[in-house]
């Protein structure tokens, strides 16, 4: 049966651990690149560096040729063709699967019912970014050997964060706790299941790992939330990082606004796993691709 991967709703803990274990095995084995077995259509209707290159690399390592649509420029989207028609036409060229990044305006759930080709969600508006959440937890599991009852604090712009949305889905499955600390204008209406902290220091003291989020400047008119006020009240600086547990970890999905949500010095903290996350993202995506193309996924 063809299955898409849009989020964690239909998955259990065993299935998620299969991906985490397989990705860590792939990392250890550094597998040879197999001969190409088909193509994948990577459709990035919104900008991306990490996720796009990560999926491209994962495809090549999994023996799949990635074919990329990188924004509307040079495509018939510029002539007014819809995203839906674009996807149906590319489906007719028989890719093994789609990898799609898109805005909230696109309904990936409806599209996945209409296409015969699996769709992997590579960042869908504010709905979710499940492979990012998977690579976050794979990176922490690799270091802790468990996720059970661990506490992950999000700091910052969770209102616009598809990553926070995906962790809200994933955390009850994998039994870790979520907390958040953010200015009122960055807090979404849906935060059930996550513990709120008014003071960032209290949140850091509670947490086993901290995920600082990019302040999405393009979505905020108020300069006050972006500059010195945000940095003073919520920015992760060396002093705040010192309050994190010795076996705690610091994550950021990127891209980073240095001097707003995080200071550059914090990247040199031995507990920062920001680049190891990027490395692990390729293995997580490769493991997911293997599941999808083998037909044994779910
Ligand atoms: N973390 C993340 O999704 O980064 P990109 O937007 O560069 O893919």
CSV table of C-alpha atoms in Angstrom, one decimal, residues 1-295:
chain,number,residue,atom,x,y,z
A,1,UNK,CA,0.0,0.0,0.0
A,2,UNK,CA,1.3,3.5,-0.9
A,3,UNK,CA,1.9,5.6,2.2
A,4,UNK,CA,2.8,9.2,2.4
A,5,UNK,CA,4.7,10.8,5.4
A,6,UNK,CA,2.9,14.0,6.3
A,7,UNK,CA,3.2,13.8,10.1
A,8,UNK,CA,3.1,11.4,13.0
A,9,UNK,CA,-0.6,10.8,13.4
A,10,UNK,CA,-0.6,7.2,12.2
A,11,UNK,CA,2.7,6.1,13.6
A,12,UNK,CA,3.5,4.3,16.8
A,13,UNK,CA,6.7,4.4,18.9
A,14,UNK,CA,8.1,1.1,17.4
A,15,UNK,CA,7.8,2.5,13.8
A,16,UNK,CA,9.5,5.7,14.8
A,17,UNK,CA,12.3,3.9,16.6
A,18,UNK,CA,12.8,1.8,13.4
A,19,UNK,CA,13.7,5.0,11.5
A,20,UNK,CA,15.9,6.3,14.3
A,21,UNK,CA,17.8,3.0,14.7
A,22,UNK,CA,18.1,2.6,10.9
A,23,UNK,CA,19.5,6.1,10.5
A,24,UNK,CA,22.1,5.6,13.2
A,25,UNK,CA,23.0,2.3,11.6
A,26,UNK,CA,23.4,4.0,8.2
A,27,UNK,CA,25.6,6.6,9.9
A,28,UNK,CA,27.9,3.9,11.3
A,29,UNK,CA,28.1,1.8,8.2
A,30,UNK,CA,28.6,4.7,5.7
A,31,UNK,CA,27.0,2.6,3.1
A,32,UNK,CA,28.1,2.4,-0.5
A,33,UNK,CA,25.9,4.2,-3.0
A,34,UNK,CA,23.8,1.6,-4.8
A,35,UNK,CA,23.0,1.8,-8.5
A,36,UNK,CA,20.1,4.1,-9.3
A,37,UNK,CA,16.6,2.5,-9.1
A,38,UNK,CA,14.5,5.5,-10.1
A,39,UNK,CA,13.8,9.2,-9.6
A,40,UNK,CA,12.3,11.3,-6.8
A,41,UNK,CA,10.6,14.6,-7.5
A,42,UNK,CA,11.8,17.2,-4.9
A,43,UNK,CA,9.4,20.1,-5.2
A,44,UNK,CA,10.4,23.1,-3.2
A,45,UNK,CA,7.8,25.8,-3.6
A,46,UNK,CA,9.4,27.7,-0.7
A,47,UNK,CA,13.1,28.4,0.0
A,48,UNK,CA,15.3,25.9,1.8
A,49,UNK,CA,19.0,25.1,2.1
A,50,UNK,CA,19.3,22.3,4.7
A,51,UNK,CA,16.2,20.2,3.9
A,52,UNK,CA,16.6,20.4,0.2
A,53,UNK,CA,20.3,19.4,0.2
A,54,UNK,CA,19.7,16.9,2.9
A,55,UNK,CA,17.0,15.1,0.8
A,56,UNK,CA,19.1,15.4,-2.3
A,57,UNK,CA,22.0,13.8,-0.5
A,58,UNK,CA,19.8,11.1,1.1
A,59,UNK,CA,18.3,10.3,-2.3
A,60,UNK,CA,21.7,9.8,-3.9
A,61,UNK,CA,22.9,7.6,-1.0
A,62,UNK,CA,19.7,5.6,-1.3
A,63,UNK,CA,20.2,5.0,-5.0
A,64,UNK,CA,17.5,7.4,-6.2
A,65,UNK,CA,18.1,10.3,-8.6
A,66,UNK,CA,16.7,13.5,-7.2
A,67,UNK,CA,15.0,15.8,-9.7
A,68,UNK,CA,14.5,19.3,-8.3
A,69,UNK,CA,11.9,22.1,-8.7
A,70,UNK,CA,13.4,25.0,-6.9
A,71,UNK,CA,10.7,27.8,-6.7
A,72,UNK,CA,8.5,29.0,-9.5
A,73,UNK,CA,11.1,30.7,-11.6
A,74,UNK,CA,11.6,29.0,-14.9
A,75,UNK,CA,8.5,26.7,-14.5
A,76,UNK,CA,5.0,27.0,-15.7
A,77,UNK,CA,3.9,28.2,-12.3
A,78,UNK,CA,5.0,31.5,-13.7
A,79,UNK,CA,2.4,31.2,-16.4
A,80,UNK,CA,-0.3,30.6,-13.8
A,81,UNK,CA,-0.3,26.7,-13.7
A,82,UNK,CA,-1.5,25.6,-10.3
A,83,UNK,CA,0.7,23.7,-7.8
A,84,UNK,CA,-1.8,20.8,-8.0
A,85,UNK,CA,-1.5,20.6,-11.8
A,86,UNK,CA,2.3,20.8,-11.5
A,87,UNK,CA,2.2,17.8,-9.1
A,88,UNK,CA,-0.1,15.7,-11.3
A,89,UNK,CA,2.0,16.4,-14.4
A,90,UNK,CA,5.2,15.4,-12.6
A,91,UNK,CA,3.5,12.3,-11.2
A,92,UNK,CA,2.8,11.2,-14.8
A,93,UNK,CA,6.6,11.0,-15.2
A,94,UNK,CA,6.6,8.3,-12.6
A,95,UNK,CA,8.8,9.4,-9.7
A,96,UNK,CA,9.2,6.9,-6.9
A,97,UNK,CA,8.0,9.6,-4.4
A,98,UNK,CA,7.6,13.3,-4.0
A,99,UNK,CA,9.4,15.5,-1.4
A,100,UNK,CA,7.4,18.7,-1.0
A,101,UNK,CA,8.0,22.0,0.8
A,102,UNK,CA,5.0,24.3,0.5
A,103,UNK,CA,3.0,27.0,2.3
A,104,UNK,CA,-0.2,26.5,4.2
A,105,UNK,CA,-2.1,27.4,1.0
A,106,UNK,CA,-1.4,23.9,-0.3
A,107,UNK,CA,-3.3,21.0,1.2
A,108,UNK,CA,-0.8,18.1,1.2
A,109,UNK,CA,-3.2,15.8,3.0
A,110,UNK,CA,-5.8,16.2,0.1
A,111,UNK,CA,-3.0,15.9,-2.5
A,112,UNK,CA,-1.7,12.7,-1.0
A,113,UNK,CA,-5.1,11.2,-1.4
A,114,UNK,CA,-5.3,12.2,-5.0
A,115,UNK,CA,-1.8,11.1,-6.1
A,116,UNK,CA,-0.6,7.5,-6.5
A,117,UNK,CA,2.9,8.4,-5.5
A,118,UNK,CA,3.9,8.8,-1.8
A,119,UNK,CA,4.5,12.4,-0.6
A,120,UNK,CA,7.1,13.2,2.1
A,121,UNK,CA,6.4,16.5,3.9
A,122,UNK,CA,9.6,18.6,3.8
A,123,UNK,CA,8.1,21.6,5.6
A,124,UNK,CA,4.4,22.4,5.1
A,125,UNK,CA,3.4,25.9,6.2
A,126,UNK,CA,2.8,25.9,9.9
A,127,UNK,CA,1.3,22.4,9.8
A,128,UNK,CA,4.5,20.4,10.3
A,129,UNK,CA,8.1,19.6,9.4
A,130,UNK,CA,8.2,16.0,10.6
A,131,UNK,CA,11.6,15.1,9.2
A,132,UNK,CA,13.1,18.0,11.2
A,133,UNK,CA,11.4,16.7,14.4
A,134,UNK,CA,12.7,13.2,13.6
A,135,UNK,CA,16.3,14.5,13.1
A,136,UNK,CA,16.0,16.5,16.4
A,137,UNK,CA,15.0,13.4,18.4
A,138,UNK,CA,17.5,11.1,16.6
A,139,UNK,CA,20.3,13.5,17.5
A,140,UNK,CA,19.2,13.5,21.2
A,141,UNK,CA,18.6,9.8,21.3
A,142,UNK,CA,22.1,9.2,19.8
A,143,UNK,CA,23.5,11.1,22.8
A,144,UNK,CA,21.2,10.1,25.7
A,145,UNK,CA,20.3,6.5,24.5
A,146,UNK,CA,16.7,7.3,25.5
A,147,UNK,CA,14.0,9.9,25.0
A,148,UNK,CA,11.7,8.7,27.9
A,149,UNK,CA,10.6,11.6,30.1
A,150,UNK,CA,13.2,14.0,28.7
A,151,UNK,CA,12.2,17.6,28.7
A,152,UNK,CA,12.6,19.8,25.5
A,153,UNK,CA,12.2,23.5,25.8
A,154,UNK,CA,11.3,25.6,22.7
A,155,UNK,CA,12.3,29.3,22.9
A,156,UNK,CA,10.9,31.8,20.5
A,157,UNK,CA,8.6,32.0,17.6
A,158,UNK,CA,6.5,29.0,18.1
A,159,UNK,CA,3.4,30.7,16.6
A,160,UNK,CA,5.0,30.3,13.1
A,161,UNK,CA,6.9,27.1,13.8
A,162,UNK,CA,6.0,24.0,11.9
A,163,UNK,CA,8.8,22.3,13.9
A,164,UNK,CA,6.9,23.0,17.2
A,165,UNK,CA,3.8,21.6,15.6
A,166,UNK,CA,5.6,18.4,14.6
A,167,UNK,CA,7.0,18.0,18.1
A,168,UNK,CA,3.5,18.4,19.6
A,169,UNK,CA,2.6,15.4,17.5
A,170,UNK,CA,5.7,13.4,18.2
A,171,UNK,CA,6.2,14.0,21.9
A,172,UNK,CA,3.3,12.0,23.2
A,173,UNK,CA,4.3,9.1,21.0
A,174,UNK,CA,7.9,9.1,22.1
A,175,UNK,CA,7.2,10.1,25.7
A,176,UNK,CA,9.1,13.2,26.0
A,177,UNK,CA,7.9,16.5,27.5
A,178,UNK,CA,7.6,19.9,25.7
A,179,UNK,CA,7.9,23.3,27.2
A,180,UNK,CA,8.0,26.8,25.7
A,181,UNK,CA,9.0,30.3,26.5
A,182,UNK,CA,8.1,33.1,24.1
A,183,UNK,CA,6.8,36.7,24.0
A,184,UNK,CA,3.0,36.7,23.9
A,185,UNK,CA,2.9,37.7,20.2
A,186,UNK,CA,4.8,34.5,19.4
A,187,UNK,CA,2.5,32.1,21.2
A,188,UNK,CA,-0.1,30.2,19.1
A,189,UNK,CA,-3.6,29.4,20.2
A,190,UNK,CA,-2.7,25.6,20.3
A,191,UNK,CA,-0.2,24.8,23.0
A,192,UNK,CA,-1.9,21.9,24.8
A,193,UNK,CA,0.5,19.4,26.1
A,194,UNK,CA,3.4,21.9,26.4
A,195,UNK,CA,4.4,23.6,29.6
A,196,UNK,CA,4.6,27.4,29.5
A,197,UNK,CA,7.4,29.4,31.1
A,198,UNK,CA,7.3,33.2,31.6
A,199,UNK,CA,11.0,33.5,32.3
A,200,UNK,CA,13.5,31.9,30.0
A,201,UNK,CA,15.8,31.1,32.9
A,202,UNK,CA,13.1,29.0,34.6
A,203,UNK,CA,12.6,27.1,31.3
A,204,UNK,CA,16.3,26.4,30.9
A,205,UNK,CA,16.5,25.1,34.4
A,206,UNK,CA,13.6,22.7,33.7
A,207,UNK,CA,14.9,21.5,30.3
A,208,UNK,CA,17.2,18.6,29.3
A,209,UNK,CA,17.5,20.2,25.8
A,210,UNK,CA,16.7,23.6,24.4
A,211,UNK,CA,15.6,24.3,20.8
A,212,UNK,CA,15.9,28.0,19.9
A,213,UNK,CA,13.9,29.0,16.9
A,214,UNK,CA,14.5,31.5,14.2
A,215,UNK,CA,12.6,34.7,14.7
A,216,UNK,CA,10.7,34.8,11.4
A,217,UNK,CA,11.4,38.5,10.7
A,218,UNK,CA,9.4,38.3,7.4
A,219,UNK,CA,6.2,37.6,9.4
A,220,UNK,CA,6.6,40.3,12.1
A,221,UNK,CA,5.9,44.0,11.6
A,222,UNK,CA,7.0,44.9,15.1
A,223,UNK,CA,10.7,45.8,15.3
A,224,UNK,CA,10.5,45.7,19.1
A,225,UNK,CA,10.1,41.9,19.1
A,226,UNK,CA,13.1,41.5,16.8
A,227,UNK,CA,15.9,43.6,18.2
A,228,UNK,CA,17.3,44.3,21.6
A,229,UNK,CA,14.1,43.5,23.5
A,230,UNK,CA,13.9,40.0,22.2
A,231,UNK,CA,17.6,39.4,22.6
A,232,UNK,CA,17.5,40.7,26.2
A,233,UNK,CA,14.5,38.6,27.3
A,234,UNK,CA,14.8,35.5,25.2
A,235,UNK,CA,18.1,35.3,23.4
A,236,UNK,CA,20.3,32.3,24.2
A,237,UNK,CA,23.6,33.8,25.4
A,238,UNK,CA,26.6,32.2,27.1
A,239,UNK,CA,25.2,33.2,30.6
A,240,UNK,CA,21.9,31.5,30.0
A,241,UNK,CA,23.5,28.5,28.3
A,242,UNK,CA,25.6,28.0,31.5
A,243,UNK,CA,22.3,27.3,33.4
A,244,UNK,CA,21.5,24.3,31.1
A,245,UNK,CA,22.3,20.9,32.6
A,246,UNK,CA,25.8,19.5,31.9
A,247,UNK,CA,24.3,16.7,29.8
A,248,UNK,CA,21.8,19.0,28.2
A,249,UNK,CA,21.9,20.0,24.5
A,250,UNK,CA,21.3,23.1,22.5
A,251,UNK,CA,19.5,22.8,19.1
A,252,UNK,CA,18.5,25.3,16.4
A,253,UNK,CA,17.0,24.1,13.1
A,254,UNK,CA,18.5,27.0,11.2
A,255,UNK,CA,18.8,29.4,9.5
A,256,UNK,CA,20.1,31.4,12.4
A,257,UNK,CA,19.7,35.1,13.2
A,258,UNK,CA,22.9,35.6,15.2
A,259,UNK,CA,22.5,38.2,17.9
A,260,UNK,CA,18.8,37.8,18.1
A,261,UNK,CA,17.7,34.3,19.1
A,262,UNK,CA,21.2,33.0,19.8
A,263,UNK,CA,24.7,34.5,20.3
A,264,UNK,CA,27.5,33.2,18.1
A,265,UNK,CA,29.6,32.1,21.1
A,266,UNK,CA,26.9,29.6,22.1
A,267,UNK,CA,27.7,27.6,18.9
A,268,UNK,CA,31.1,26.8,20.4
A,269,UNK,CA,29.4,25.4,23.6
A,270,UNK,CA,30.3,21.6,23.6
A,271,UNK,CA,26.6,20.9,24.1
A,272,UNK,CA,25.6,22.6,20.9
A,273,UNK,CA,24.5,20.0,18.3
A,274,UNK,CA,23.4,22.4,15.6
A,275,UNK,CA,25.7,21.0,12.9
A,276,UNK,CA,25.5,17.3,14.1
A,277,UNK,CA,21.7,17.8,13.6
A,278,UNK,CA,22.3,18.6,9.9
A,279,UNK,CA,24.6,15.6,9.5
A,280,UNK,CA,22.0,13.3,11.1
A,281,UNK,CA,19.2,14.8,9.0
A,282,UNK,CA,20.6,13.1,5.9
A,283,UNK,CA,20.6,9.6,7.6
A,284,UNK,CA,17.1,10.1,9.0
A,285,UNK,CA,15.8,11.0,5.5
A,286,UNK,CA,17.8,8.1,3.9
A,287,UNK,CA,16.2,5.7,6.4
A,288,UNK,CA,12.7,7.1,5.6
A,289,UNK,CA,13.3,6.9,1.9
A,290,UNK,CA,14.4,3.3,2.2
A,291,UNK,CA,11.2,2.5,4.1
A,292,UNK,CA,9.1,4.2,1.5
A,293,UNK,CA,10.7,2.7,-1.6
A,294,UNK,CA,10.9,-0.8,-0.1
A,295,UNK,CA,7.1,-0.7,0.4
